[in-house]
Coordinates of C-alpha atoms in Angstrom, one line a residue:
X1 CA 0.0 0.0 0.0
X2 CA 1.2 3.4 -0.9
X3 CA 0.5 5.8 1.4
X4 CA -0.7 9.5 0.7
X5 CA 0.8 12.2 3.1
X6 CA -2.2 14.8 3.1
X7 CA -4.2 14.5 5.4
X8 CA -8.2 14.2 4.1
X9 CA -12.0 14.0 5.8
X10 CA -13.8 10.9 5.4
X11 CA -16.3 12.8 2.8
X12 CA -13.5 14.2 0.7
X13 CA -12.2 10.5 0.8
X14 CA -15.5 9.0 -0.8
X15 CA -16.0 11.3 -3.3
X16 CA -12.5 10.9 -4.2
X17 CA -13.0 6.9 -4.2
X18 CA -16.3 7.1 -6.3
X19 CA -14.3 8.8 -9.0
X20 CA -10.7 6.8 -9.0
X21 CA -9.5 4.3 -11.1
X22 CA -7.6 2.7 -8.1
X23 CA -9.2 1.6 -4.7
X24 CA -8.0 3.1 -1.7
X25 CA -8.2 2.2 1.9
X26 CA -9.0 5.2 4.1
X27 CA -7.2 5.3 7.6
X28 CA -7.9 8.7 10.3
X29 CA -7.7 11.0 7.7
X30 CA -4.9 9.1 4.9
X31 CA -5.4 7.4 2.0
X32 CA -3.4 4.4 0.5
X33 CA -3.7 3.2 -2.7
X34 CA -4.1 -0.8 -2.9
X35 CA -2.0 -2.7 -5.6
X36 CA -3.5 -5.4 -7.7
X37 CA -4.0 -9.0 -7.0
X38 CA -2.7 -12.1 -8.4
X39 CA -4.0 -14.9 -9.9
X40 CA -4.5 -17.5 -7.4
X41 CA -6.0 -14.5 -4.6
X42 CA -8.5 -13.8 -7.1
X43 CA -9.6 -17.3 -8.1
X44 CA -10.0 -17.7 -4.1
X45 CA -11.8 -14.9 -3.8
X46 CA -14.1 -15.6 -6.5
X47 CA -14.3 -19.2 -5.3
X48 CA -15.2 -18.0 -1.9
X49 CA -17.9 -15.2 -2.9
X50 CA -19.5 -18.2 -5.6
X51 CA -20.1 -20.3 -2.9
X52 CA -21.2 -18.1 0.0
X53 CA -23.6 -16.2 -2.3
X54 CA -25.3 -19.6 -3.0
X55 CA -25.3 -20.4 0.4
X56 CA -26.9 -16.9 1.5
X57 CA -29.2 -16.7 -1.1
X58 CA -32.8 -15.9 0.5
X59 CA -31.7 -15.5 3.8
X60 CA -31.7 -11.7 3.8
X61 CA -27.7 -12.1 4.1
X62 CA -25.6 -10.4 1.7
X63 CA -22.1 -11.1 0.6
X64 CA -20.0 -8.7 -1.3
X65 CA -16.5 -9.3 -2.7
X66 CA -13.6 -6.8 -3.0
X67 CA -15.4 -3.6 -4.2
X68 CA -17.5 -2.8 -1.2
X69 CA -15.9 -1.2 1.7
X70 CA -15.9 -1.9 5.1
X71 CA -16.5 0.8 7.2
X72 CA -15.0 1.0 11.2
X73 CA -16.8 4.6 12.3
X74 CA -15.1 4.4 15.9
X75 CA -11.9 4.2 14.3
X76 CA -12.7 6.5 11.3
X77 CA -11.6 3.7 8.7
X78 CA -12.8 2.8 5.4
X79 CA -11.5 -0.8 4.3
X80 CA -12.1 -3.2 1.5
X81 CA -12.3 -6.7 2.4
X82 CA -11.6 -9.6 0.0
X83 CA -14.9 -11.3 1.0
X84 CA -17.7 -9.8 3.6
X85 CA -21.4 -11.0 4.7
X86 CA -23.6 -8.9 6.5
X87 CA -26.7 -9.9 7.9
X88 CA -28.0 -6.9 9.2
X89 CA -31.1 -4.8 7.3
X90 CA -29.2 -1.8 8.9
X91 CA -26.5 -2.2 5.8
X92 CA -29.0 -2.0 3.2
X93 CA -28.6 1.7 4.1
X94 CA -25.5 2.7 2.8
X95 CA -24.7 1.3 -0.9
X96 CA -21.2 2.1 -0.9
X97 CA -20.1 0.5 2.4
X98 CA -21.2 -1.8 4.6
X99 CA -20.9 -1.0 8.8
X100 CA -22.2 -4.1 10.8
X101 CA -20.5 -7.3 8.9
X102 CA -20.4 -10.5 10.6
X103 CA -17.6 -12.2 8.3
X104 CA -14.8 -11.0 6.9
X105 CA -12.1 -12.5 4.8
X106 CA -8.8 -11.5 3.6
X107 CA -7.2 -13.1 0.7
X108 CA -3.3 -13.4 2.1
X109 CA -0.5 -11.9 -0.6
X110 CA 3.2 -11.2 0.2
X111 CA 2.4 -6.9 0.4
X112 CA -0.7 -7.5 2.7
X113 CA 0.1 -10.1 5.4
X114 CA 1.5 -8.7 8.0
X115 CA -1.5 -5.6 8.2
X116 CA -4.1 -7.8 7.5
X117 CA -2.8 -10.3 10.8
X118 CA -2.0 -7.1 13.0
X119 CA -3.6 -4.1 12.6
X120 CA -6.1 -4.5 9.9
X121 CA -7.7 -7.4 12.4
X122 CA -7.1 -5.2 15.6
X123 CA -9.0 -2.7 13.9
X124 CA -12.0 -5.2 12.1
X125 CA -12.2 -6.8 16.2
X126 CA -14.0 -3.3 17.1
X127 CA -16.9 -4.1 14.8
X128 CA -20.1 -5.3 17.3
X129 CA -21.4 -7.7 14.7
X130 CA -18.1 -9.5 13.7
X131 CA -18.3 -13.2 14.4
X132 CA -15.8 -14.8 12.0
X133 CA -12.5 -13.4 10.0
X134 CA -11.3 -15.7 8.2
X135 CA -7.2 -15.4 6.5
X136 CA -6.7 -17.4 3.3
X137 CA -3.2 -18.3 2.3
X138 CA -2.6 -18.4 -1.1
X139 CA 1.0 -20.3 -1.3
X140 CA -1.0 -23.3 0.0
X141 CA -4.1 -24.3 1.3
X142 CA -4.3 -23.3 4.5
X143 CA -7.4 -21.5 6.1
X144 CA -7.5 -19.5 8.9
X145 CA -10.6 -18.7 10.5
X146 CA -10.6 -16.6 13.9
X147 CA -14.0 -17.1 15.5
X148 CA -15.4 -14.9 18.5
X149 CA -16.4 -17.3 21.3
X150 CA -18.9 -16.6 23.9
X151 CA -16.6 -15.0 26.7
X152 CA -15.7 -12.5 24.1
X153 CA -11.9 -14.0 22.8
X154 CA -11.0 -14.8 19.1
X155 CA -10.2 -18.0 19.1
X156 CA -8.2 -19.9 15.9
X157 CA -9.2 -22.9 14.1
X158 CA -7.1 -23.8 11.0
X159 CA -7.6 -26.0 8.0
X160 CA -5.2 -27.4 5.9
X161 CA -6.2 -30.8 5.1
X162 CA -8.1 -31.6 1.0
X163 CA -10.4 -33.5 2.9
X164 CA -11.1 -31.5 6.0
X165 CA -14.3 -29.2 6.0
X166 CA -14.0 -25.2 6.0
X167 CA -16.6 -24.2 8.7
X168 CA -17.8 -20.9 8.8
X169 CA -20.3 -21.0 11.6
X170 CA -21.4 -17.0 11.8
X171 CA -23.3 -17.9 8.4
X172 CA -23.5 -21.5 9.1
X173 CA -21.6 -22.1 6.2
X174 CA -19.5 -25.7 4.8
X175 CA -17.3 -26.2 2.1
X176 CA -14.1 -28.2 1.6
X177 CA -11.1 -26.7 1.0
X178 CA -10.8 -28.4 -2.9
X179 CA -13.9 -26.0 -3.1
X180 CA -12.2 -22.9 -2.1
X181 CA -8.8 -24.0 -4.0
X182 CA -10.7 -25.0 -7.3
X183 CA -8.8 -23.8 -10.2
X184 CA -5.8 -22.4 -7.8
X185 CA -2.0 -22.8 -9.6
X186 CA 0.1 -21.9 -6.5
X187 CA 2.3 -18.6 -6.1
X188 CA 6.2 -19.6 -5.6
X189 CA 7.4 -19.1 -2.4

């Protein structure tokens, strides 16, 4: 991410957005440009979203993939999730971002990693509504799904196995992780 050093309100920042040809993530007043994704985080992405909007379907849940923003208002942050569901009739609202999300899932690349396991999560564990978030690795299969228990912790469960079963219980959600990996050629490491 590329940082911009002006400093700019959250309304100059989506009038900006509706009108670049780049996405940028909003943070307290800066702007930083997102690069592009590869291949595989794409087809996961995309694999994800196909699945999870079948699921949903009908249920009043929505899910949205990589175009729709997140927004955290108590931290004055506008992000762009790989994958998010919302649930709540609250987010039919606002069209251009969605505020009470109960999943969210980051594709994993090499620029993105370390932000989306630190801050980026600190950040998305302030949202009232979030259940799951879920990290995808895209150098192998491995999910990563950190799920709020009942005393209020994030707890990890991870699958790596072709035959184990991806839960994502916030949506009440099952797939395999050949499912999620269909079509994937792995990045080099």
């Amino acid at each position: 991410m590329i940082a911009s050093p002006n400093y700019i309100s959250s309304e100059e920042y989506l009038q900006m957005e509706e009108k670049s040809s780049i996405k940028h993530e909003y943070i307290d007043g800066y702007i930083y440009a997102i690069a592009g994704a590869s291949d595989p985080h794409v087809t996961i992405a995309g694999n994800l979203f196909a699945l999870v909007r079948n699921h949903v379907r009908g249920s009043g849940c929505r899910v949205y993939i990589a175009d729709m923003k997140a927004r955290i208002e108590s931290l004055n942050r506008y992000y762009y999730p790989d994958v998010m569901v919302t649930c709540d009739s609250r987010d039919q609202e606002t069209p251009g971002h969605k505020r009470f999300p109960c999943l969210i899932v980051e594709v994993l690349s090499d620029s993105t990693e370390a932000f989306d396991r630190g801050d980026k999560f600190a950040d998305y564990q302030t949202i009232e509504t979030l259940k799951e978030y879920v990290l995808i690795n895209t150098k192998r299969q491995r999910v990563e799904c950190f799920r709020l228990n009942d005393d209020g912790f994030w707890v990890l469960q991870t699958y790596t196995s072709q035959e184990q079963t991806v839960q994502l219980k916030s949506i009440n959600f099952e797939a395999t992780i050949t499912e999620l990996y269909e079509d994937v050629v792995f990045e080099e490491r």
